[in-house]
Amino acid sequence: MSDNGRTPVDFWFDPLCPWAWMTSRWMLEVEKVRDVEVRWHVMSLAVLNEDKLDQLPEEYREGLKDAWGPVRVAVAAQQLHGDEVVGPLYTALGTRFHNEGQGPSREAIADALTEVGLPAGLIEYADRDTYDTELRASHQEGIDKVGQEVGTPVIAVPGADGEQIAFFGPVVTPAPQGEEAARLWDGTLLVASVPGFFEIKRTRTADPDFSNL
């Protein structure tokens, strides 16, 4: 339990990933219907894939060229202004990148900073490696919890013995709301309570659907 008595849920995201965005909006719904508190952490698709670029489809590889800027800005904001700015900044970035279809443009990042009241100068960190050590450490913390061959999102939830259990996902579209969000959360806790549970998966047959966000 956190100091306020709510159940902490750690969530690792890259703002570029539409599936992580969908899952993050579900977790915000869960905060409304269950006594939980999300703690936001940055992970990086650029870091995750930097040693296997030659194995990736060309379209995905090209998309990763835009992956460094947003996470660098998010980590710089965290380092300079505290953990509490990460969630609001992620919401402002993701809304522009995904809901509004702007993508990870410099303008979208700058507008997101303005929306949450952060200094405009943070945009300059998009092209700097000033906090790459901290970025890699945050990324690695999530990977260490969940293991290899996964992507974003990663969530860590309470397991059977109170220790956190981490999963990749859940991958879902559109983002569940209300009681549906609560049922998916309850199911996540249920599988986390089984010590030997590792994976449920099926092929995705739908694209990310942002229509209810």
PDB file of C-alpha atoms in Angstrom:
ATOM      1  CA  MET A   1       0.000   0.000   0.000  1.00  0.00           C
ATOM      2  CA  SER A   2       1.103   3.575  -0.620  1.00  0.00           C
ATOM      3  CA  ASP A   3       1.119   6.191   2.121  1.00  0.00           C
ATOM      4  CA  ASN A   4      -2.442   7.194   1.220  1.00  0.00           C
ATOM      5  CA  GLY A   5      -3.706   3.611   1.530  1.00  0.00           C
ATOM      6  CA  ARG A   6      -4.218   3.075  -2.183  1.00  0.00           C
ATOM      7  CA  THR A   7      -2.744   0.161  -4.112  1.00  0.00           C
ATOM      8  CA  PRO A   8       0.241   1.327  -6.173  1.00  0.00           C
ATOM      9  CA  VAL A   9       0.471   0.288  -9.812  1.00  0.00           C
ATOM     10  CA  ASP A  10       3.698   1.023 -11.661  1.00  0.00           C
ATOM     11  CA  PHE A  11       3.280   1.738 -15.362  1.00  0.00           C
ATOM     12  CA  TRP A  12       6.098   1.986 -17.916  1.00  0.00           C
ATOM     13  CA  PHE A  13       5.284   3.732 -21.197  1.00  0.00           C
ATOM     14  CA  ASP A  14       6.768   5.198 -24.319  1.00  0.00           C
ATOM     15  CA  PRO A  15       4.494   8.066 -25.442  1.00  0.00           C
ATOM     16  CA  LEU A  16       5.031   7.027 -29.060  1.00  0.00           C
ATOM     17  CA  CYS A  17       3.252   3.669 -28.619  1.00  0.00           C
ATOM     18  CA  PRO A  18      -0.508   3.717 -29.372  1.00  0.00           C
ATOM     19  CA  TRP A  19      -1.092   0.455 -27.504  1.00  0.00           C
ATOM     20  CA  ALA A  20       0.577   1.774 -24.357  1.00  0.00           C
ATOM     21  CA  TRP A  21      -1.574   4.888 -24.707  1.00  0.00           C
ATOM     22  CA  MET A  22      -4.721   2.777 -24.807  1.00  0.00           C
ATOM     23  CA  THR A  23      -3.677   0.810 -21.731  1.00  0.00           C
ATOM     24  CA  SER A  24      -2.759   3.978 -19.860  1.00  0.00           C
ATOM     25  CA  ARG A  25      -6.225   5.433 -20.438  1.00  0.00           C
ATOM     26  CA  TRP A  26      -7.680   2.204 -19.059  1.00  0.00           C
ATOM     27  CA  MET A  27      -5.558   2.595 -15.932  1.00  0.00           C
ATOM     28  CA  LEU A  28      -6.889   6.121 -15.432  1.00  0.00           C
ATOM     29  CA  GLU A  29     -10.384   4.639 -15.585  1.00  0.00           C
ATOM     30  CA  VAL A  30      -9.345   2.031 -13.016  1.00  0.00           C
ATOM     31  CA  GLU A  31      -8.282   4.831 -10.669  1.00  0.00           C
ATOM     32  CA  LYS A  32     -11.904   6.035 -10.741  1.00  0.00           C
ATOM     33  CA  VAL A  33     -13.477   2.661  -9.922  1.00  0.00           C
ATOM     34  CA  ARG A  34     -10.874   0.936  -7.752  1.00  0.00           C
ATOM     35  CA  ASP A  35      -8.680   2.158  -4.909  1.00  0.00           C
ATOM     36  CA  VAL A  36      -5.451   2.306  -6.888  1.00  0.00           C
ATOM     37  CA  GLU A  37      -2.771   4.865  -7.650  1.00  0.00           C
ATOM     38  CA  VAL A  38      -0.745   4.784 -10.869  1.00  0.00           C
ATOM     39  CA  ARG A  39       2.944   5.679 -10.730  1.00  0.00           C
ATOM     40  CA  TRP A  40       4.263   6.606 -14.164  1.00  0.00           C
ATOM     41  CA  HIS A  41       7.673   5.619 -15.522  1.00  0.00           C
ATOM     42  CA  VAL A  42       9.339   6.112 -18.886  1.00  0.00           C
ATOM     43  CA  MET A  43      10.599   3.271 -21.006  1.00  0.00           C
ATOM     44  CA  SER A  44      11.944   3.636 -24.521  1.00  0.00           C
ATOM     45  CA  LEU A  45      11.199   1.842 -27.764  1.00  0.00           C
ATOM     46  CA  ALA A  46      14.416   3.318 -29.123  1.00  0.00           C
ATOM     47  CA  VAL A  47      16.445   1.725 -26.319  1.00  0.00           C
ATOM     48  CA  LEU A  48      14.459  -1.513 -26.532  1.00  0.00           C
ATOM     49  CA  ASN A  49      15.231  -1.939 -30.224  1.00  0.00           C
ATOM     50  CA  GLU A  50      18.640  -0.317 -30.611  1.00  0.00           C
ATOM     51  CA  ASP A  51      20.496  -3.638 -30.879  1.00  0.00           C
ATOM     52  CA  LYS A  52      18.111  -5.243 -33.362  1.00  0.00           C
ATOM     53  CA  LEU A  53      17.307  -2.511 -35.879  1.00  0.00           C
ATOM     54  CA  ASP A  54      18.398  -4.709 -38.781  1.00  0.00           C
ATOM     55  CA  GLN A  55      15.746  -7.265 -37.787  1.00  0.00           C
ATOM     56  CA  LEU A  56      12.827  -4.831 -37.830  1.00  0.00           C
ATOM     57  CA  PRO A  57      10.453  -4.026 -40.701  1.00  0.00           C
ATOM     58  CA  GLU A  58      11.510  -0.869 -42.525  1.00  0.00           C
ATOM     59  CA  GLU A  59       8.352   1.036 -41.613  1.00  0.00           C
ATOM     60  CA  TYR A  60       8.808   0.323 -37.902  1.00  0.00           C
ATOM     61  CA  ARG A  61      12.508   1.152 -38.101  1.00  0.00           C
ATOM     62  CA  GLU A  62      11.727   4.509 -39.714  1.00  0.00           C
ATOM     63  CA  GLY A  63       9.200   5.283 -36.974  1.00  0.00           C
ATOM     64  CA  LEU A  64      11.832   4.772 -34.298  1.00  0.00           C
ATOM     65  CA  LYS A  65      13.722   7.801 -35.602  1.00  0.00           C
ATOM     66  CA  ASP A  66      11.103   9.917 -33.813  1.00  0.00           C
ATOM     67  CA  ALA A  67      11.268   7.877 -30.595  1.00  0.00           C
ATOM     68  CA  TRP A  68      14.128   9.595 -28.775  1.00  0.00           C
ATOM     69  CA  GLY A  69      12.738  13.117 -28.505  1.00  0.00           C
ATOM     70  CA  PRO A  70       9.534  12.552 -26.507  1.00  0.00           C
ATOM     71  CA  VAL A  71      11.094  10.228 -23.920  1.00  0.00           C
ATOM     72  CA  ARG A  72      14.092  12.520 -23.478  1.00  0.00           C
ATOM     73  CA  VAL A  73      11.787  15.458 -22.820  1.00  0.00           C
ATOM     74  CA  ALA A  74       9.673  13.393 -20.395  1.00  0.00           C
ATOM     75  CA  VAL A  75      12.715  12.268 -18.410  1.00  0.00           C
ATOM     76  CA  ALA A  76      14.167  15.782 -18.364  1.00  0.00           C
ATOM     77  CA  ALA A  77      10.845  17.062 -16.998  1.00  0.00           C
ATOM     78  CA  GLN A  78      10.898  14.361 -14.321  1.00  0.00           C
ATOM     79  CA  GLN A  79      14.480  15.069 -13.317  1.00  0.00           C
ATOM     80  CA  LEU A  80      14.021  18.829 -13.148  1.00  0.00           C
ATOM     81  CA  HIS A  81      10.423  19.106 -11.902  1.00  0.00           C
ATOM     82  CA  GLY A  82       9.599  15.880 -10.059  1.00  0.00           C
ATOM     83  CA  ASP A  83       7.789  12.583 -10.546  1.00  0.00           C
ATOM     84  CA  GLU A  84       4.385  14.245 -10.294  1.00  0.00           C
ATOM     85  CA  VAL A  85       4.713  15.900 -13.711  1.00  0.00           C
ATOM     86  CA  VAL A  86       5.228  12.637 -15.629  1.00  0.00           C
ATOM     87  CA  GLY A  87       1.592  11.509 -15.741  1.00  0.00           C
ATOM     88  CA  PRO A  88       0.115  14.875 -16.804  1.00  0.00           C
ATOM     89  CA  LEU A  89       2.836  15.345 -19.413  1.00  0.00           C
ATOM     90  CA  TYR A  90       2.204  11.861 -20.795  1.00  0.00           C
ATOM     91  CA  THR A  91      -1.508  12.667 -21.084  1.00  0.00           C
ATOM     92  CA  ALA A  92      -0.767  15.909 -22.912  1.00  0.00           C
ATOM     93  CA  LEU A  93       1.713  14.210 -25.266  1.00  0.00           C
ATOM     94  CA  GLY A  94      -0.443  11.175 -25.956  1.00  0.00           C
ATOM     95  CA  THR A  95      -3.558  13.225 -26.629  1.00  0.00           C
ATOM     96  CA  ARG A  96      -1.698  15.092 -29.355  1.00  0.00           C
ATOM     97  CA  PHE A  97       0.234  12.140 -30.746  1.00  0.00           C
ATOM     98  CA  HIS A  98      -2.697   9.712 -30.892  1.00  0.00           C
ATOM     99  CA  ASN A  99      -6.157  11.202 -30.331  1.00  0.00           C
ATOM    100  CA  GLU A 100      -5.457  14.276 -32.442  1.00  0.00           C
ATOM    101  CA  GLY A 101      -3.208  12.516 -34.943  1.00  0.00           C
ATOM    102  CA  GLN A 102      -0.374  15.037 -34.723  1.00  0.00           C
ATOM    103  CA  GLY A 103       2.331  12.432 -34.211  1.00  0.00           C
ATOM    104  CA  PRO A 104       5.530  13.131 -32.227  1.00  0.00           C
ATOM    105  CA  SER A 105       6.264  16.483 -33.845  1.00  0.00           C
ATOM    106  CA  ARG A 106       8.320  19.139 -32.131  1.00  0.00           C
ATOM    107  CA  GLU A 107       5.277  21.397 -32.155  1.00  0.00           C
ATOM    108  CA  ALA A 108       3.147  18.757 -30.441  1.00  0.00           C
ATOM    109  CA  ILE A 109       5.770  18.271 -27.721  1.00  0.00           C
ATOM    110  CA  ALA A 110       6.089  22.028 -27.190  1.00  0.00           C
ATOM    111  CA  ASP A 111       2.312  22.448 -26.949  1.00  0.00           C
ATOM    112  CA  ALA A 112       2.122  19.595 -24.433  1.00  0.00           C
ATOM    113  CA  LEU A 113       4.723  21.277 -22.232  1.00  0.00           C
ATOM    114  CA  THR A 114       2.741  24.505 -22.341  1.00  0.00           C
ATOM    115  CA  GLU A 115      -0.510  22.739 -21.450  1.00  0.00           C
ATOM    116  CA  VAL A 116       0.889  21.282 -18.232  1.00  0.00           C
ATOM    117  CA  GLY A 117       2.724  24.455 -17.236  1.00  0.00           C
ATOM    118  CA  LEU A 118       6.258  23.207 -17.799  1.00  0.00           C
ATOM    119  CA  PRO A 119       9.021  25.474 -19.146  1.00  0.00           C
ATOM    120  CA  ALA A 120       9.113  25.739 -22.919  1.00  0.00           C
ATOM    121  CA  GLY A 121      12.891  25.279 -22.801  1.00  0.00           C
ATOM    122  CA  LEU A 122      12.451  21.588 -21.963  1.00  0.00           C
ATOM    123  CA  ILE A 123      11.880  20.996 -25.681  1.00  0.00           C
ATOM    124  CA  GLU A 124      15.623  21.435 -26.196  1.00  0.00           C
ATOM    125  CA  TYR A 125      16.251  18.147 -24.364  1.00  0.00           C
ATOM    126  CA  ALA A 126      14.625  16.298 -27.275  1.00  0.00           C
ATOM    127  CA  ASP A 127      17.983  16.551 -29.067  1.00  0.00           C
ATOM    128  CA  ARG A 128      20.231  16.113 -26.047  1.00  0.00           C
ATOM    129  CA  ASP A 129      21.530  13.045 -24.256  1.00  0.00           C
ATOM    130  CA  THR A 130      21.782  14.919 -20.940  1.00  0.00           C
ATOM    131  CA  TYR A 131      19.515  12.497 -19.072  1.00  0.00           C
ATOM    132  CA  ASP A 132      19.993   9.381 -21.181  1.00  0.00           C
ATOM    133  CA  THR A 133      21.553   7.593 -18.199  1.00  0.00           C
ATOM    134  CA  GLU A 134      18.389   8.209 -16.186  1.00  0.00           C
ATOM    135  CA  LEU A 135      16.229   7.272 -19.180  1.00  0.00           C
ATOM    136  CA  ARG A 136      18.031   3.978 -19.609  1.00  0.00           C
ATOM    137  CA  ALA A 137      17.804   3.268 -15.884  1.00  0.00           C
ATOM    138  CA  SER A 138      14.038   3.842 -15.877  1.00  0.00           C
ATOM    139  CA  HIS A 139      13.660   1.641 -18.945  1.00  0.00           C
ATOM    140  CA  GLN A 140      15.788  -1.104 -17.418  1.00  0.00           C
ATOM    141  CA  GLU A 141      13.825  -1.068 -14.172  1.00  0.00           C
ATOM    142  CA  GLY A 142      10.694  -2.017 -16.084  1.00  0.00           C
ATOM    143  CA  ILE A 143      12.472  -4.666 -18.159  1.00  0.00           C
ATOM    144  CA  ASP A 144      14.068  -6.178 -15.058  1.00  0.00           C
ATOM    145  CA  LYS A 145      10.614  -6.651 -13.573  1.00  0.00           C
ATOM    146  CA  VAL A 146       8.940  -8.186 -16.601  1.00  0.00           C
ATOM    147  CA  GLY A 147      11.738  -9.956 -18.482  1.00  0.00           C
ATOM    148  CA  GLN A 148      12.846  -9.952 -22.094  1.00  0.00           C
ATOM    149  CA  GLU A 149      11.027 -10.085 -25.442  1.00  0.00           C
ATOM    150  CA  VAL A 150       8.348  -7.601 -24.423  1.00  0.00           C
ATOM    151  CA  GLY A 151       7.455  -4.057 -25.361  1.00  0.00           C
ATOM    152  CA  THR A 152       5.461  -1.216 -23.878  1.00  0.00           C
ATOM    153  CA  PRO A 153       3.328  -0.981 -21.810  1.00  0.00           C
ATOM    154  CA  VAL A 154       4.643  -2.763 -18.755  1.00  0.00           C
ATOM    155  CA  ILE A 155       2.550  -2.737 -15.592  1.00  0.00           C
ATOM    156  CA  ALA A 156       3.544  -4.022 -12.155  1.00  0.00           C
ATOM    157  CA  VAL A 157       0.695  -5.015  -9.829  1.00  0.00           C
ATOM    158  CA  PRO A 158       0.411  -6.760  -6.451  1.00  0.00           C
ATOM    159  CA  GLY A 159       0.864 -10.537  -6.569  1.00  0.00           C
ATOM    160  CA  ALA A 160      -0.173 -13.298  -4.180  1.00  0.00           C
ATOM    161  CA  ASP A 161       2.477 -12.563  -1.558  1.00  0.00           C
ATOM    162  CA  GLY A 162       2.267  -8.784  -1.825  1.00  0.00           C
ATOM    163  CA  GLU A 163       5.306  -8.579  -4.080  1.00  0.00           C
ATOM    164  CA  GLN A 164       4.787  -6.915  -7.423  1.00  0.00           C
ATOM    165  CA  ILE A 165       4.227  -9.028 -10.525  1.00  0.00           C
ATOM    166  CA  ALA A 166       4.916  -7.333 -13.853  1.00  0.00           C
ATOM    167  CA  PHE A 167       3.262  -7.982 -17.206  1.00  0.00           C
ATOM    168  CA  PHE A 168       3.492  -6.660 -20.723  1.00  0.00           C
ATOM    169  CA  GLY A 169       0.029  -5.296 -21.447  1.00  0.00           C
ATOM    170  CA  PRO A 170      -2.838  -5.717 -21.205  1.00  0.00           C
ATOM    171  CA  VAL A 171      -3.125  -4.854 -24.903  1.00  0.00           C
ATOM    172  CA  VAL A 172      -6.694  -3.739 -25.501  1.00  0.00           C
ATOM    173  CA  THR A 173      -8.730  -1.534 -27.815  1.00  0.00           C
ATOM    174  CA  PRO A 174     -10.672   0.607 -27.302  1.00  0.00           C
ATOM    175  CA  ALA A 175      -9.728   1.543 -23.744  1.00  0.00           C
ATOM    176  CA  PRO A 176     -12.268  -0.064 -21.361  1.00  0.00           C
ATOM    177  CA  GLN A 177     -14.296   2.338 -19.282  1.00  0.00           C
ATOM    178  CA  GLY A 178     -16.484   2.133 -16.204  1.00  0.00           C
ATOM    179  CA  GLU A 179     -17.391  -1.338 -15.022  1.00  0.00           C
ATOM    180  CA  GLU A 180     -15.625  -2.957 -17.973  1.00  0.00           C
ATOM    181  CA  ALA A 181     -12.401  -1.259 -16.866  1.00  0.00           C
ATOM    182  CA  ALA A 182     -12.982  -2.551 -13.342  1.00  0.00           C
ATOM    183  CA  ARG A 183     -13.524  -6.135 -14.541  1.00  0.00           C
ATOM    184  CA  LEU A 184     -10.311  -6.108 -16.563  1.00  0.00           C
ATOM    185  CA  TRP A 185      -8.431  -4.785 -13.544  1.00  0.00           C
ATOM    186  CA  ASP A 186      -9.915  -7.460 -11.289  1.00  0.00           C
ATOM    187  CA  GLY A 187      -8.874 -10.079 -13.840  1.00  0.00           C
ATOM    188  CA  THR A 188      -5.360  -8.691 -13.960  1.00  0.00           C
ATOM    189  CA  LEU A 189      -5.071  -9.034 -10.189  1.00  0.00           C
ATOM    190  CA  LEU A 190      -6.522 -12.538 -10.420  1.00  0.00           C
ATOM    191  CA  VAL A 191      -3.878 -13.822 -12.839  1.00  0.00           C
ATOM    192  CA  ALA A 192      -1.164 -12.006 -10.873  1.00  0.00           C
ATOM    193  CA  SER A 193      -2.244 -13.968  -7.802  1.00  0.00           C
ATOM    194  CA  VAL A 194      -1.283 -17.274  -9.470  1.00  0.00           C
ATOM    195  CA  PRO A 195       2.485 -17.706  -8.960  1.00  0.00           C
ATOM    196  CA  GLY A 196       3.033 -19.789 -12.072  1.00  0.00           C
ATOM    197  CA  PHE A 197       0.977 -17.640 -14.461  1.00  0.00           C
ATOM    198  CA  PHE A 198       2.990 -16.083 -17.289  1.00  0.00           C
ATOM    199  CA  GLU A 199       1.048 -15.423 -20.463  1.00  0.00           C
ATOM    200  CA  ILE A 200      -2.256 -15.234 -22.322  1.00  0.00           C
ATOM    201  CA  LYS A 201      -2.105 -14.058 -25.922  1.00  0.00           C
ATOM    202  CA  ARG A 202      -3.957 -13.983 -29.220  1.00  0.00           C
ATOM    203  CA  THR A 203      -3.310 -12.301 -32.557  1.00  0.00           C
ATOM    204  CA  ARG A 204      -4.461  -8.676 -32.744  1.00  0.00           C
ATOM    205  CA  THR A 205      -7.209  -8.261 -35.344  1.00  0.00           C
ATOM    206  CA  ALA A 206      -8.018  -4.580 -34.728  1.00  0.00           C
ATOM    207  CA  ASP A 207      -6.098  -1.325 -34.937  1.00  0.00           C
ATOM    208  CA  PRO A 208      -5.909   1.103 -32.008  1.00  0.00           C
ATOM    209  CA  ASP A 209      -9.318   2.753 -31.574  1.00  0.00           C
ATOM    210  CA  PHE A 210      -9.197   6.179 -29.920  1.00  0.00           C
ATOM    211  CA  SER A 211     -12.859   7.018 -30.555  1.00  0.00           C
ATOM    212  CA  ASN A 212     -13.899   6.985 -26.889  1.00  0.00           C
ATOM    213  CA  LEU A 213     -10.955   9.071 -25.613  1.00  0.00           C
TER     214      LEU A 213
END
